[in-house]
CSV table of C-alpha atoms and ligand atoms in Angstrom, one decimal:
chain,number,residue,atom,x,y,z
A,21,MET,CA,57.5,184.1,198.9
A,22,GLY,CA,59.1,187.1,200.6
A,23,ALA,CA,58.1,190.8,200.6
A,24,PRO,CA,59.8,192.7,197.9
A,25,GLN,CA,62.2,195.4,199.2
A,26,LEU,CA,63.2,196.2,195.6
A,27,ALA,CA,60.9,197.7,192.9
A,28,MET,CA,61.1,198.2,189.3
A,29,ILE,CA,59.1,201.1,187.9
A,30,GLY,CA,58.7,201.0,184.2
A,31,MET,CA,57.8,197.7,182.5
A,32,ALA,CA,59.0,198.5,178.9
A,33,VAL,CA,61.5,196.2,177.5
A,34,MET,CA,64.6,197.3,179.5
A,35,GLY,CA,62.5,197.5,182.8
A,36,SER,CA,60.9,194.1,182.5
A,37,ASN,CA,63.9,192.2,181.6
A,38,PHE,CA,66.0,194.0,184.3
A,39,ALA,CA,63.3,192.9,186.8
A,40,GLN,CA,63.5,189.5,185.7
A,41,ASN,CA,67.2,189.3,186.0
A,42,PHE,CA,66.9,190.4,189.7
A,43,ALA,CA,64.3,187.6,190.2
A,44,GLU,CA,66.3,185.2,188.8
A,45,LYS,CA,69.2,186.0,191.0
A,46,GLY,CA,67.0,185.5,194.0
A,47,PHE,CA,65.7,189.1,194.9
A,48,ASP,CA,61.9,189.6,195.6
A,49,ILE,CA,61.0,192.5,193.3
A,50,ALA,CA,57.9,194.5,192.8
A,51,LEU,CA,56.9,195.2,189.2
A,52,PHE,CA,55.0,198.4,188.4
A,53,ASN,CA,54.1,200.5,185.4
A,54,ARG,CA,51.8,203.4,185.0
A,55,THR,CA,49.5,201.2,183.0
A,56,ASP,CA,48.4,198.0,184.7
A,57,SER,CA,48.0,196.1,181.6
A,58,VAL,CA,51.6,196.4,180.8
A,59,THR,CA,52.6,195.0,184.2
A,60,LYS,CA,50.0,192.2,183.8
A,61,GLU,CA,51.3,191.2,180.5
A,62,VAL,CA,55.0,191.1,181.7
A,63,TYR,CA,53.9,188.9,184.7
A,64,GLU,CA,51.8,186.6,182.7
A,65,SER,CA,54.6,186.1,180.1
A,66,ALA,CA,57.0,185.1,183.0
A,67,LYS,CA,54.9,183.3,185.4
A,68,ASN,CA,56.0,179.8,184.5
A,69,GLU,CA,59.5,180.8,184.8
A,70,PRO,CA,61.5,179.2,187.8
A,71,TYR,CA,61.8,182.6,189.3
A,72,ALA,CA,58.2,183.7,189.1
A,73,ASP,CA,57.5,183.6,192.9
A,74,LYS,CA,60.0,186.5,193.1
A,75,LEU,CA,58.1,188.9,190.7
A,76,HIS,CA,55.4,190.8,192.6
A,77,PRO,CA,53.2,192.7,190.2
A,78,VAL,CA,51.6,195.7,191.6
A,79,TYR,CA,48.3,197.1,190.1
A,80,GLY,CA,47.0,200.5,190.8
A,81,GLU,CA,48.8,203.6,191.8
A,82,MET,CA,52.2,204.6,193.2
A,83,PRO,CA,50.9,204.5,196.8
A,84,ASP,CA,49.9,200.7,196.1
A,85,LEU,CA,53.6,200.1,195.1
A,86,VAL,CA,55.0,202.1,198.2
A,87,GLU,CA,52.6,200.1,200.6
A,88,LYS,CA,54.0,196.9,199.0
A,89,VAL,CA,57.7,197.8,199.0
A,90,GLY,CA,58.0,200.1,202.1
A,91,LYS,CA,58.6,203.7,202.6
A,92,GLN,CA,62.4,202.8,203.0
A,93,GLY,CA,62.6,200.5,200.1
A,94,THR,CA,64.7,200.6,197.0
A,95,TYR,CA,63.0,201.8,193.8
A,96,PHE,CA,64.7,201.4,190.3
A,97,ILE,CA,63.3,203.4,187.8
A,98,MET,CA,63.5,202.4,184.0
A,99,VAL,CA,61.5,204.7,182.1
A,100,LYS,CA,62.2,206.9,179.4
A,101,ALA,CA,65.0,209.8,180.1
A,102,GLY,CA,63.7,213.3,180.8
A,103,PHE,CA,60.0,214.2,181.5
A,104,PRO,CA,58.8,210.6,182.3
A,105,THR,CA,61.5,209.9,184.8
A,106,ASP,CA,60.7,213.3,186.4
A,107,ALA,CA,57.0,212.4,186.7
A,108,MET,CA,57.6,209.0,188.4
A,109,ILE,CA,60.1,210.6,190.9
A,110,GLU,CA,57.4,213.3,191.6
A,111,GLN,CA,54.8,210.8,192.4
A,112,LEU,CA,57.2,208.5,194.4
A,113,LEU,CA,59.1,211.1,196.6
A,114,PRO,CA,56.2,212.4,198.9
A,115,LEU,CA,55.4,208.6,199.7
A,116,LEU,CA,58.9,207.7,200.9
A,117,GLU,CA,60.8,208.2,204.2
A,118,PRO,CA,64.4,209.2,205.0
A,119,GLY,CA,66.7,206.2,204.1
A,120,ALA,CA,64.8,205.1,200.9
A,121,VAL,CA,66.6,204.7,197.8
A,122,ILE,CA,65.7,205.8,194.2
A,123,VAL,CA,67.8,204.5,191.3
A,124,ASP,CA,67.3,206.1,187.9
A,125,CYS,CA,68.5,203.6,185.3
A,126,SER,CA,67.6,205.4,182.2
A,127,ASN,CA,70.0,207.0,179.8
A,128,ALA,CA,69.6,210.4,181.6
A,129,HIS,CA,71.5,213.4,180.8
A,130,TYR,CA,74.2,213.9,183.7
A,131,LYS,CA,72.9,217.4,184.3
A,132,ASP,CA,69.4,216.2,185.0
A,133,THR,CA,70.9,213.7,187.4
A,134,ALA,CA,72.7,216.4,189.1
A,135,ARG,CA,69.5,218.4,189.5
A,136,ARG,CA,67.7,215.4,190.7
A,137,HIS,CA,70.2,215.0,193.5
A,138,GLU,CA,69.8,218.6,194.6
A,139,GLU,CA,65.9,218.2,194.5
A,140,ILE,CA,65.9,214.7,196.5
A,141,SER,CA,68.8,214.7,198.7
A,142,PRO,CA,67.4,217.5,201.1
A,143,LYS,CA,64.7,214.9,201.9
A,144,LYS,CA,67.3,212.4,203.0
A,145,ILE,CA,66.3,210.2,200.4
A,146,HIS,CA,69.2,208.6,198.6
A,147,PHE,CA,69.4,209.1,194.7
A,148,PHE,CA,71.5,207.2,192.3
A,149,GLY,CA,72.0,207.9,188.6
A,150,CYS,CA,72.8,204.6,187.1
A,151,GLY,CA,74.0,204.0,183.5
A,152,VAL,CA,73.0,200.6,182.3
A,153,SER,CA,74.4,199.3,179.0
A,154,GLY,CA,73.9,196.1,177.2
A,155,GLY,CA,70.4,196.5,175.5
A,156,GLU,CA,67.7,194.1,176.1
A,157,GLU,CA,69.8,191.0,176.3
A,158,GLY,CA,72.0,192.7,178.8
A,159,ALA,CA,69.2,193.9,181.0
A,160,ARG,CA,67.9,190.3,181.2
A,161,HIS,CA,71.2,188.4,181.4
A,162,GLY,CA,73.8,190.7,182.7
A,163,PRO,CA,74.6,194.4,181.8
A,164,SER,CA,77.4,196.7,182.7
A,165,ILE,CA,76.3,199.1,185.2
A,166,MET,CA,77.6,202.4,186.0
A,167,PRO,CA,76.1,203.8,189.3
A,168,GLY,CA,76.7,207.3,190.5
A,169,GLY,CA,75.5,208.9,193.9
A,170,TYR,CA,76.6,210.9,196.8
A,171,SER,CA,77.0,208.0,199.3
A,172,ARG,CA,79.4,205.2,198.4
A,173,GLU,CA,78.3,203.9,201.9
A,174,VAL,CA,74.8,203.5,200.8
A,175,TYR,CA,75.8,202.1,197.6
A,176,GLU,CA,77.8,199.4,199.5
A,177,GLU,CA,75.0,198.7,201.9
A,178,LYS,CA,72.0,198.8,199.8
A,179,LEU,CA,73.0,198.5,196.1
A,180,LYS,CA,76.2,196.6,195.8
A,181,GLY,CA,74.9,193.2,196.5
A,182,PRO,CA,71.8,193.3,194.0
A,183,LEU,CA,73.8,195.0,191.4
A,184,GLU,CA,76.6,192.7,191.6
A,185,ALA,CA,74.3,189.8,191.4
A,186,VAL,CA,72.6,191.0,188.2
A,187,ALA,CA,75.7,192.7,186.4
A,188,ALA,CA,77.5,190.7,183.7
A,189,LYS,CA,80.4,188.6,184.9
A,190,ALA,CA,83.7,189.3,182.9
A,191,PRO,CA,84.9,186.1,181.4
A,192,GLN,CA,88.4,186.8,182.0
A,193,ASP,CA,88.1,186.6,185.8
A,194,GLY,CA,84.5,186.2,186.8
A,195,LYS,CA,84.3,189.8,188.2
A,196,PRO,CA,80.9,191.6,188.2
A,197,CYS,CA,80.8,194.5,185.6
A,198,VAL,CA,79.5,197.1,188.0
A,199,THR,CA,81.3,199.6,190.3
A,200,TYR,CA,80.5,202.7,192.4
A,201,ILE,CA,81.5,205.5,189.7
A,202,GLY,CA,81.5,208.5,191.8
A,203,ASN,CA,79.5,211.6,193.0
A,204,GLY,CA,76.2,213.2,191.3
A,205,GLY,CA,75.9,212.7,187.7
A,206,GLY,CA,79.2,210.7,187.5
A,207,GLY,CA,77.4,207.4,186.6
A,208,HIS,CA,75.4,208.8,183.8
A,209,TYR,CA,78.4,211.0,182.6
A,210,VAL,CA,80.5,207.7,182.1
A,211,LYS,CA,77.6,206.0,180.5
A,212,MET,CA,77.3,209.1,178.3
A,213,VAL,CA,80.9,208.9,177.2
A,214,HIS,CA,80.6,205.0,176.8
A,215,ASN,CA,77.8,205.9,174.3
A,216,GLY,CA,80.3,208.4,172.4
A,217,ILE,CA,82.9,205.8,172.1
A,218,GLU,CA,80.1,203.4,171.0
A,219,TYR,CA,79.3,205.8,168.1
A,220,ALA,CA,82.9,206.2,167.1
A,221,ASP,CA,83.5,202.5,167.2
A,222,MET,CA,80.5,201.9,165.0
A,223,GLN,CA,81.4,204.6,162.6
A,224,LEU,CA,84.8,203.2,162.0
A,225,ILE,CA,83.3,199.8,161.4
A,226,ALA,CA,80.8,201.3,158.8
A,227,GLU,CA,83.7,203.1,157.1
A,228,ALA,CA,85.8,199.9,156.8
A,229,TYR,CA,82.6,198.1,155.5
A,230,ASP,CA,82.1,201.1,153.0
A,231,PHE,CA,85.8,200.8,151.7
A,232,MET,CA,85.6,197.1,151.3
A,233,THR,CA,82.1,197.3,149.5
A,234,ARG,CA,82.9,200.0,147.1
A,235,ALA,CA,86.8,200.4,146.8
A,236,LEU,CA,87.3,196.5,146.8
A,237,GLY,CA,84.1,195.5,145.4
A,238,MET,CA,83.4,192.9,147.9
A,239,SER,CA,79.9,191.5,148.8
A,240,ALA,CA,78.3,191.9,152.1
A,241,ALA,CA,78.9,188.2,152.7
A,242,GLU,CA,82.5,188.5,151.9
A,243,ILE,CA,83.0,191.4,154.1
A,244,GLY,CA,81.0,189.5,156.9
A,245,ALA,CA,83.7,186.7,156.7
A,246,VAL,CA,86.5,189.3,157.0
A,247,PHE,CA,84.8,190.7,160.1
A,248,GLU,CA,84.3,187.1,161.6
A,249,GLN,CA,88.1,186.7,161.1
A,250,TRP,CA,89.0,190.0,162.6
A,251,ASN,CA,87.0,189.1,165.7
A,252,SER,CA,89.7,186.4,166.7
A,253,GLY,CA,92.5,189.2,166.4
A,254,VAL,CA,93.2,192.5,168.2
A,255,LEU,CA,89.6,193.8,167.2
A,256,GLU,CA,88.0,191.0,169.2
A,257,SER,CA,84.7,192.7,170.5
A,258,TYR,CA,80.8,192.4,170.5
A,259,LEU,CA,80.6,195.1,167.9
A,260,ILE,CA,82.9,193.4,165.4
A,261,GLU,CA,81.0,190.1,166.1
A,262,ILE,CA,77.6,191.6,165.6
A,263,THR,CA,78.8,193.3,162.5
A,264,ALA,CA,79.7,189.8,160.9
A,265,GLU,CA,76.2,188.6,161.8
A,266,VAL,CA,74.4,191.5,160.3
A,267,LEU,CA,76.4,191.4,157.1
A,268,LYS,CA,75.8,187.6,156.8
A,269,GLN,CA,72.0,187.9,157.2
A,270,GLN,CA,70.2,186.8,154.3
A,271,ASP,CA,67.3,189.1,153.1
A,272,PRO,CA,63.9,187.2,154.0
A,273,SER,CA,62.6,187.5,150.5
A,274,GLY,CA,65.7,185.9,149.2
A,275,GLN,CA,67.1,188.8,147.3
A,276,GLY,CA,70.6,188.5,148.7
A,277,GLN,CA,71.9,190.0,151.8
A,278,LEU,CA,69.5,191.9,154.3
A,279,VAL,CA,72.0,194.9,154.7
A,280,ASP,CA,72.0,195.9,151.1
A,281,PHE,CA,68.3,196.7,151.5
A,282,ILE,CA,68.5,198.6,154.8
A,283,LEU,CA,68.0,202.3,154.4
A,284,ASP,CA,71.4,204.2,154.7
A,285,ALA,CA,70.1,206.9,157.2
A,286,ALA,CA,71.2,206.3,161.0
A,287,GLN,CA,69.1,207.5,163.8
A,288,MET,CA,70.4,208.7,167.2
A,289,LYS,CA,68.8,209.3,170.4
A,290,GLY,CA,71.4,211.9,171.6
A,291,THR,CA,74.0,210.5,173.9
A,292,GLY,CA,76.7,210.9,171.1
A,293,THR,CA,75.7,214.4,170.6
A,294,TRP,CA,75.7,215.0,174.5
A,295,THR,CA,79.4,213.7,174.5
A,296,VAL,CA,80.4,216.3,171.9
A,297,ILE,CA,78.6,218.9,173.6
A,298,SER,CA,80.2,218.3,177.0
A,299,SER,CA,83.7,218.3,175.4
A,300,LEU,CA,82.9,221.9,174.3
A,301,GLU,CA,81.7,222.8,177.7
A,302,ILE,CA,84.7,222.1,179.9
A,303,SER,CA,85.7,225.4,181.3
A,304,ASP,CA,89.5,224.5,181.3
A,305,GLY,CA,89.3,224.1,177.5
A,306,VAL,CA,87.7,222.2,174.9
A,307,ILE,CA,88.6,218.4,175.1
A,308,PRO,CA,89.2,217.2,171.3
A,309,LEU,CA,86.9,214.5,170.4
A,310,PRO,CA,87.4,214.3,166.5
A,311,GLY,CA,86.5,210.5,166.2
A,312,ILE,CA,83.2,210.9,168.2
A,313,TYR,CA,82.4,214.0,166.5
A,314,ALA,CA,82.8,212.4,163.1
A,315,ALA,CA,80.5,209.6,164.0
A,316,VAL,CA,77.9,212.1,165.0
A,317,GLU,CA,78.3,214.2,161.9
A,318,SER,CA,78.3,211.1,159.7
A,319,ARG,CA,75.0,209.9,161.2
A,320,ALA,CA,73.6,213.4,160.8
A,321,ILE,CA,74.5,213.5,157.1
A,322,SER,CA,73.4,210.0,156.5
A,323,TRP,CA,70.0,211.0,157.8
A,324,LYS,CA,69.5,213.7,155.2
A,325,LYS,CA,68.9,210.9,152.7
A,326,ASP,CA,66.4,213.0,150.4
A,327,ALA,CA,68.9,215.9,150.2
A,328,ARG,CA,71.9,213.6,149.5
A,329,VAL,CA,69.8,211.9,146.6
A,330,THR,CA,69.1,215.3,144.9
A,331,MET,CA,72.9,216.4,145.5
A,332,SER,CA,74.2,213.2,144.1
A,333,LYS,CA,72.4,214.2,140.6
A,334,GLU,CA,74.2,217.5,140.7
A,335,PHE,CA,77.9,216.2,141.6
A,336,SER,CA,79.8,213.3,140.3
A,337,PHE,CA,82.8,211.7,142.3
A,338,PRO,CA,82.9,208.5,141.0
A,339,VAL,CA,84.2,205.7,143.2
A,340,THR,CA,87.2,204.0,141.7
A,341,GLN,CA,88.4,200.5,142.4
A,342,TYR,CA,91.5,199.9,144.6
A,343,GLU,CA,94.3,198.7,142.1
A,344,GLY,CA,96.9,197.6,144.7
A,345,ASP,CA,97.2,194.3,146.6
A,346,LYS,CA,93.7,193.7,148.1
A,347,GLU,CA,94.8,191.1,150.8
A,348,GLN,CA,97.5,193.6,152.0
A,349,ILE,CA,95.0,196.6,152.2
A,350,ILE,CA,92.5,194.5,154.2
A,351,LYS,CA,95.4,193.6,156.7
A,352,ASP,CA,96.2,197.4,156.8
A,353,LEU,CA,92.3,198.1,157.3
A,354,GLU,CA,92.3,195.7,160.5
A,355,GLN,CA,95.5,197.5,161.8
A,356,ALA,CA,94.3,200.8,161.0
A,357,LEU,CA,90.8,200.2,162.7
A,358,TYR,CA,92.7,199.1,165.8
A,359,VAL,CA,94.8,202.2,165.9
A,360,ALA,CA,91.8,204.5,165.2
A,361,LYS,CA,89.9,202.7,167.9
A,362,ILE,CA,92.7,203.5,170.3
A,363,ALA,CA,92.5,207.2,169.3
A,364,CYS,CA,88.7,207.2,170.0
A,365,TYR,CA,89.2,205.6,173.5
A,366,THR,CA,92.0,208.1,174.2
A,367,GLN,CA,89.5,210.8,173.5
A,368,GLY,CA,86.8,209.4,175.5
A,369,ILE,CA,89.2,208.9,178.6
A,370,GLU,CA,90.5,212.4,178.4
A,371,LEU,CA,86.9,213.6,178.5
A,372,MET,CA,86.0,211.7,181.5
A,373,GLN,CA,89.0,212.8,183.3
A,374,ALA,CA,88.0,216.5,182.4
A,375,GLY,CA,84.3,215.9,183.2
A,376,ASP,CA,85.2,214.5,186.8
A,377,LYS,CA,87.2,217.8,187.5
A,378,GLU,CA,84.4,219.9,186.1
A,379,TYR,CA,81.6,218.2,187.7
A,380,GLU,CA,83.4,217.0,191.0
A,381,PHE,CA,82.7,213.4,190.5
A,382,GLY,CA,85.3,212.7,193.1
A,383,GLY,CA,88.1,211.0,191.1
A,384,LEU,CA,86.9,208.7,188.4
A,385,ASP,CA,89.0,205.4,188.3
A,386,ILE,CA,89.6,204.7,184.7
A,387,ALA,CA,91.1,201.2,185.3
A,388,SER,CA,87.8,200.2,187.1
A,389,ILE,CA,85.6,201.8,184.2
A,390,ALA,CA,87.4,200.0,181.7
A,391,GLU,CA,87.2,196.9,183.8
A,392,ILE,CA,83.4,197.0,184.1
A,393,TRP,CA,83.2,197.6,180.2
A,394,ARG,CA,84.9,194.4,179.6
A,395,ASP,CA,81.5,192.6,179.4
A,396,GLY,CA,77.9,193.3,179.4
A,397,CYS,CA,78.1,196.6,177.5
A,398,ILE,CA,77.9,197.5,173.8
A,399,ILE,CA,81.6,198.4,173.6
A,400,ARG,CA,82.7,195.2,175.4
A,401,ALA,CA,86.0,194.0,174.1
A,402,ASN,CA,89.2,192.1,175.3
A,403,PHE,CA,91.0,195.3,174.5
A,404,LEU,CA,89.4,196.9,177.5
A,405,GLY,CA,91.4,194.6,179.8
A,406,ASP,CA,94.6,196.2,178.4
A,407,ILE,CA,93.3,199.7,179.4
A,408,THR,CA,92.4,198.4,182.9
A,409,ASP,CA,96.0,197.1,183.3
A,410,ALA,CA,97.6,200.1,181.8
A,411,TYR,CA,95.8,202.5,184.2
A,412,ARG,CA,95.8,200.2,187.3
A,413,LYS,CA,99.6,199.6,187.4
A,414,ASN,CA,101.2,203.0,186.4
A,415,PRO,CA,98.4,205.4,185.2
A,416,PRO,CA,99.7,207.2,181.9
A,417,SER,CA,99.0,210.9,181.5
A,418,ASN,CA,97.2,209.9,178.1
A,419,LEU,CA,96.2,206.4,176.7
A,420,LEU,CA,98.6,206.7,173.8
A,421,LEU,CA,101.4,206.7,176.3
A,422,ALA,CA,100.8,203.4,177.7
A,423,ALA,CA,103.5,201.0,176.4
A,424,VAL,CA,101.2,198.7,174.7
A,425,PHE,CA,99.2,201.4,172.9
A,426,LYS,CA,102.1,203.5,172.1
A,427,ALA,CA,103.7,200.3,170.3
A,428,ALA,CA,100.4,199.7,168.6
A,429,VAL,CA,100.0,203.2,167.3
A,430,THR,CA,103.8,203.5,166.3
A,431,GLU,CA,103.7,200.4,164.2
A,432,GLY,CA,100.1,200.9,162.9
A,433,MET,CA,100.5,204.4,161.6
A,434,THR,CA,101.7,203.3,158.0
A,435,ALA,CA,98.6,201.1,157.8
A,436,VAL,CA,96.4,204.1,158.8
A,437,ASN,CA,98.2,206.2,156.1
A,438,ASN,CA,97.7,203.5,153.6
A,439,VAL,CA,93.9,203.1,154.0
A,440,CYS,CA,93.4,206.8,154.3
A,441,VAL,CA,95.2,207.5,151.0
A,442,ALA,CA,93.4,204.4,149.4
A,443,ALA,CA,90.0,205.7,150.5
A,444,ILE,CA,90.8,209.4,149.2
A,445,HIS,CA,91.9,207.8,145.7
A,446,ALA,CA,88.8,205.7,145.6
A,447,HIS,CA,86.4,208.7,146.6
A,448,VAL,CA,85.2,206.8,149.8
A,449,PRO,CA,84.3,209.0,152.6
A,450,PHE,CA,86.4,208.3,155.7
A,451,MET,CA,85.5,210.9,158.1
A,452,ALA,CA,86.3,208.9,161.4
A,453,PHE,CA,89.6,207.3,159.9
A,454,ASP,CA,90.6,210.6,158.7
A,455,ALA,CA,89.8,212.4,162.1
A,456,SER,CA,91.6,209.6,163.9
A,457,ARG,CA,94.6,210.0,161.7
A,458,ASP,CA,94.8,213.7,162.1
A,459,TYR,CA,94.2,213.5,165.8
A,460,ILE,CA,97.2,211.3,166.4
A,461,LEU,CA,99.3,213.4,164.2
A,462,GLN,CA,98.4,216.6,165.9
A,463,ALA,CA,98.4,215.1,169.4
A,464,THR,CA,101.8,213.9,168.9
A,465,SER,CA,103.4,217.0,167.0
A,466,GLU,CA,105.6,219.3,168.8
A,467,ARG,CA,105.0,221.8,166.3
A,468,LEU,CA,101.6,222.9,164.9
A,469,PRO,CA,100.6,225.8,162.6
A,470,GLN,CA,98.7,227.7,165.2
A,471,ASN,CA,101.7,230.3,165.5
A,472,LEU,CA,100.2,231.5,162.4
A,473,THR,CA,96.5,231.5,163.9
A,474,GLN,CA,98.2,233.7,166.9
A,475,GLY,CA,99.6,236.0,164.4
A,476,GLN,CA,96.3,236.5,162.6
A,477,ARG,CA,94.4,237.0,165.9
A,478,ASP,CA,97.0,239.6,167.0
A,479,PHE,CA,96.5,241.2,163.6
A,480,PHE,CA,93.0,241.7,163.4
A,481,GLY,CA,92.0,241.8,167.2
A,482,ALA,CA,95.2,242.7,169.2
A,483,HIS,CA,94.6,239.3,171.1
A,484,THR,CA,98.4,239.2,171.7
A,485,TYR,CA,100.7,236.1,171.5
A,486,LYS,CA,103.7,234.5,173.3
A,487,ARG,CA,107.1,233.8,171.8
A,488,THR,CA,109.0,230.7,171.7
A,489,ASP,CA,112.2,232.6,172.6
A,490,LYS,CA,111.4,234.6,175.6
A,491,LYS,CA,108.9,234.9,178.4
A,492,GLY,CA,106.0,237.6,178.4
A,493,THR,CA,103.1,238.5,176.4
A,494,PHE,CA,103.4,240.5,173.0
A,495,HIS,CA,101.5,242.6,170.6
A,496,THR,CA,102.7,243.9,167.1
A,497,GLU,CA,101.3,247.2,165.6
A,498,TRP,CA,100.5,245.5,162.6
A,499,SER,CA,98.9,248.6,160.7
A,500,GLY,CA,101.2,251.0,162.0
A,501,ASP,CA,105.0,250.8,162.4
A,502,ARG,CA,105.0,247.0,162.8
A,503,SER,CA,106.9,247.5,166.1
A,504,GLU,CA,106.4,244.8,168.9
A,505,LYS,CA,105.5,245.6,172.4
A,506,GLU,CA,105.8,243.5,175.4
A,507,LEU,CA,102.7,243.9,177.5
B,235,LIG,C1,73.8,200.6,175.4
B,235,LIG,C2,73.5,201.4,174.3
B,235,LIG,C3,72.1,201.9,174.6
B,235,LIG,C4,71.3,202.4,173.4
B,235,LIG,C5,71.8,203.6,172.8
B,235,LIG,C6,71.6,203.9,171.4
B,235,LIG,O1,74.9,201.0,176.1
B,235,LIG,O2,73.1,199.5,175.8
B,235,LIG,O3,74.1,202.4,174.1
B,235,LIG,O4,72.1,202.9,175.4
B,235,LIG,O5,71.3,201.5,172.3
B,235,LIG,O6,71.1,204.7,173.4
B,235,LIG,O7,71.8,205.0,171.0
B,235,LIG,P1,71.4,205.6,169.6
B,235,LIG,O8,69.9,205.5,169.5
B,235,LIG,O9,71.7,207.2,169.7
B,235,LIG,O10,72.2,205.0,168.5
């Protein structure tokens, strides 16, 4: 039994599972929670596991933990983001010596991570903000890990070994799903965008389910079978796989499918909203994220269940059945979901690149980020291998321009139009699909109607405009003699 050089602070579901993952991979790790009984419970439940001798429960206060792990040890913190994380760091920091490492594995906001860097770095203690995706199962058996901090050298020396050991291994080539992401809050920024994409992916799936339920009159079990089949095509992914599982689940009281009895009000902890907020804060100009925005908005509307019930009594937009070829529209739906998914990833990648410039993460490597998302995380999918290939060989200026995605979008736009039109006729809301369609049309249009917007702005506010036929900045005297001046 060796002395632990690693510690896991926080013994809730994620922390206790992550600690056991380290132990199983051969690392001695101290277990600590602010309440001893929680640590005891975790240790007791794992004490017959083959790796139990690697688990070192520490009871008492933070100094007892530091005595065990050392003033220059490596401390993973996996408590709630925000105040609880600050509280743990505050207790830990005065006990450590230069050279120690603190790794915050919560879903922290990247600005909090940047602030913590500023507070901790002057003490010569290394701080890393580390995104961890994959839920309880991932933490235990292999998550996707996104560490960010100011020293790649310290990462290589102290974290790379343990993190590569506990990370998921991509089935395609066995590579561990972890890489040094970049400076400061880079790891948490990338995790935040991962979650934004997760929201969009989930919303598109929910809309496809809704369309099949209401416009095609299919049962949850029938739709589950469709998703199961889709999981062996271009949409192959964890989220499609679990959608089939959720839809096929029987209600325990035998009334049919469980999903039909789950309240239609989605919660959110905030990472999707942060993604949208961040896109609005980029100083070079807002980054458009309509797919992710639609997902956040749709969850927000769903949450107002009582208000919706009241409103539904005042308005009537009856859902009508789709009258075309059902088999064909399901095929179109699969293709449209793929195209819309590409649109959402395009938006997420553009935001990561803009965030990289804005917050100086030091050059995010999109190929490597997509590579470590191939397994372990919630958005894991085969498709991420194609994004890796696209950015590693000859990085396109926009994901839509990578040959494989350009072809998919070009071929799939008819299917997107078909399903959007069908949803409109059926009165089925389709916010993420519609937003994705509009995004692709706008982003690939040489001409948009914002010439008129510019004219209006100049009319009411003398905000000036540029012309297409000559250089310069212009203003028209709209309420006077309507003459145009070059400024
Ligand atoms: C992950 C998940 C994880 C968590 C989300 C859920 O990558 O493992 O994204 O971080 O499940 O925070 O977020 P909402 O509660 O906002 O849906």
